[in-house]
Amino acid sequence: MASFNYGLASVIAVLKQSGYFVKLVVVEDDIRPKDIIREIIKFNADIIGFSCMSNYWQYVKNLSEMIKLTPQLKDKLIFVGGTHSIVCPQSIQESEHIDAFCIGEGEYAALEAVEKISQGRDFYDTPGFHFRTKQNEIIKNEARMMIGRLDDLPFPDRDVFPEKVFINYANFTFSRGCPYSCSYCCNSVFNTIFRDKGNRIRCRSVSKALEEIEIFLKKYESDMLSFDDDCFNKNRQWFREFCLKYKARVSIPYACNTRPEFFDRETAQMLKESGCKKISIGVESGDENLRRTVLNRDMKDEQIIMAFEYAREAGLETMSFNMIGFPGETKESIRKTIELNKRIKPTYVQVSTFYPYAGTPLGELCKEKNYLDDERGLFTYFGKGSSILNLPNLSKKDIKDLFFRFELEIYNSHNFGRAYIAKKIRYAVSWIYKYFPRPIKNILRIIKSNFYETSCSLLRIEPQLSSGQRKKVTI
């Protein structure tokens, strides 16, 4: 299902605030490349922009090549932003069809580049970008300073996204940065890249956060809000102020995320009294040694157990985040994760298959150990349990089987066999769906819109200039 990309929406908002028109095309599983190219031609795009995570990088490269091989589009500029271009800026060398990589926060970098392009000026010196020139030379500019005051940014633009995005998932992010460096997460790389580029941890003011929520609720109806900050209470002073003011101004329940070592009885009570309904807590692995030595998550089992206990005491629903299939794991260590989840009794369980994101410590370890196989284009994470790793102590079959068994063992201890078969059938139907003819897919899409989205988007921008200066610039 299409989802809201907060960072992309913020870049769009800055561009629109400066007088540029923006068109967004969400690239979903059901959209063919030729349909995307048709859209670009229809809008007479001058710049095509992708927001890309590492597991979609191969897709972006392939689509960029198709775009540049289309005669009407061969001279258009292709920009790539998002996590992959930041943690792996050297990847720009892998495709002669991509003209720019944004290597940091994109709002002001994109605005400066677009303004130079719309004015016919040289843009290759724009900070925050790596560029490929027409002579195939790679120009590496410095990363920009991180944006210090998030209140200076306009609210992310939601109007360019399909309305269906917000029907079941009204999500917000009020902060940037994480104080931790988990080995599988991009934040571990960000903390190194931007250590001299300003404060890593930044928050919108509580008043601005609440204003954004109120503006959203005037346009969209929602029974539940989701605050997607990695650790919602990482700034204790901000968190206290938010809890005190939220209930007075917003009556809708919300969900948020935290870490076990940040969560105590007082925090749980504050959340409950402010209107929080669900708290999601990262467990990741039930093997304490692997958590510390491989995942760089130095927390005790007891801290995890108590965090869920505090949430239960306060009357909060809980979700546990879990990950399987990372280097060093065995079937026995995954069993430990399952058993720990049985002990903490979360209301909901989320299990993902480890993906070795390029540039992260664990991703680079997989590369060094030659764990990656030839299925690097496989889009796994919350998918169907497939792994793209060949691990010495854990087979792909083991990972897939344990993925299927994981939440079922926790949810269905009484009827495990029946639940296991039902889940297998659901995933088989999902797999068969991919081979349905397009007309049948379109009918099913009307009945239930539930398609897997890539992390790539196309934007279209036109600068609002005088009639004599008007030039279309599309991202």
PDB file of C-alpha atoms in Angstrom, residues 31 100 102 130 194 211 214 274 288 292 319 370 378 414 439 457:
ATOM      1  CA  ILE A  31       2.682   0.584 -12.126  1.00  0.00           C
ATOM      2  CA  ALA A 100      22.908  13.935  -9.030  1.00  0.00           C
ATOM      3  CA  CYS A 102      21.682  14.357  -2.596  1.00  0.00           C
ATOM      4  CA  HIS A 130      27.445  14.852  -5.811  1.00  0.00           C
ATOM      5  CA  PHE A 194      27.189  14.477  10.137  1.00  0.00           C
ATOM      6  CA  GLU A 211      -0.414  22.816  14.999  1.00  0.00           C
ATOM      7  CA  GLU A 214      -4.642  20.176  13.968  1.00  0.00           C
ATOM      8  CA  SER A 274      -1.981  12.076  27.425  1.00  0.00           C
ATOM      9  CA  GLU A 288      21.411 -10.822  24.847  1.00  0.00           C
ATOM     10  CA  ARG A 292      25.135  -6.359  22.274  1.00  0.00           C
ATOM     11  CA  MET A 319       4.022  -3.978  19.866  1.00  0.00           C
ATOM     12  CA  ASN A 370      30.553 -12.635   0.956  1.00  0.00           C
ATOM     13  CA  LEU A 378      14.828  -8.812  -3.810  1.00  0.00           C
ATOM     14  CA  HIS A 414      -3.454 -23.263  21.298  1.00  0.00           C
ATOM     15  CA  PRO A 439      -7.250  -6.207 -16.134  1.00  0.00           C
ATOM     16  CA  SER A 457       8.883   8.772  -6.235  1.00  0.00           C
TER      17      SER A 457
END
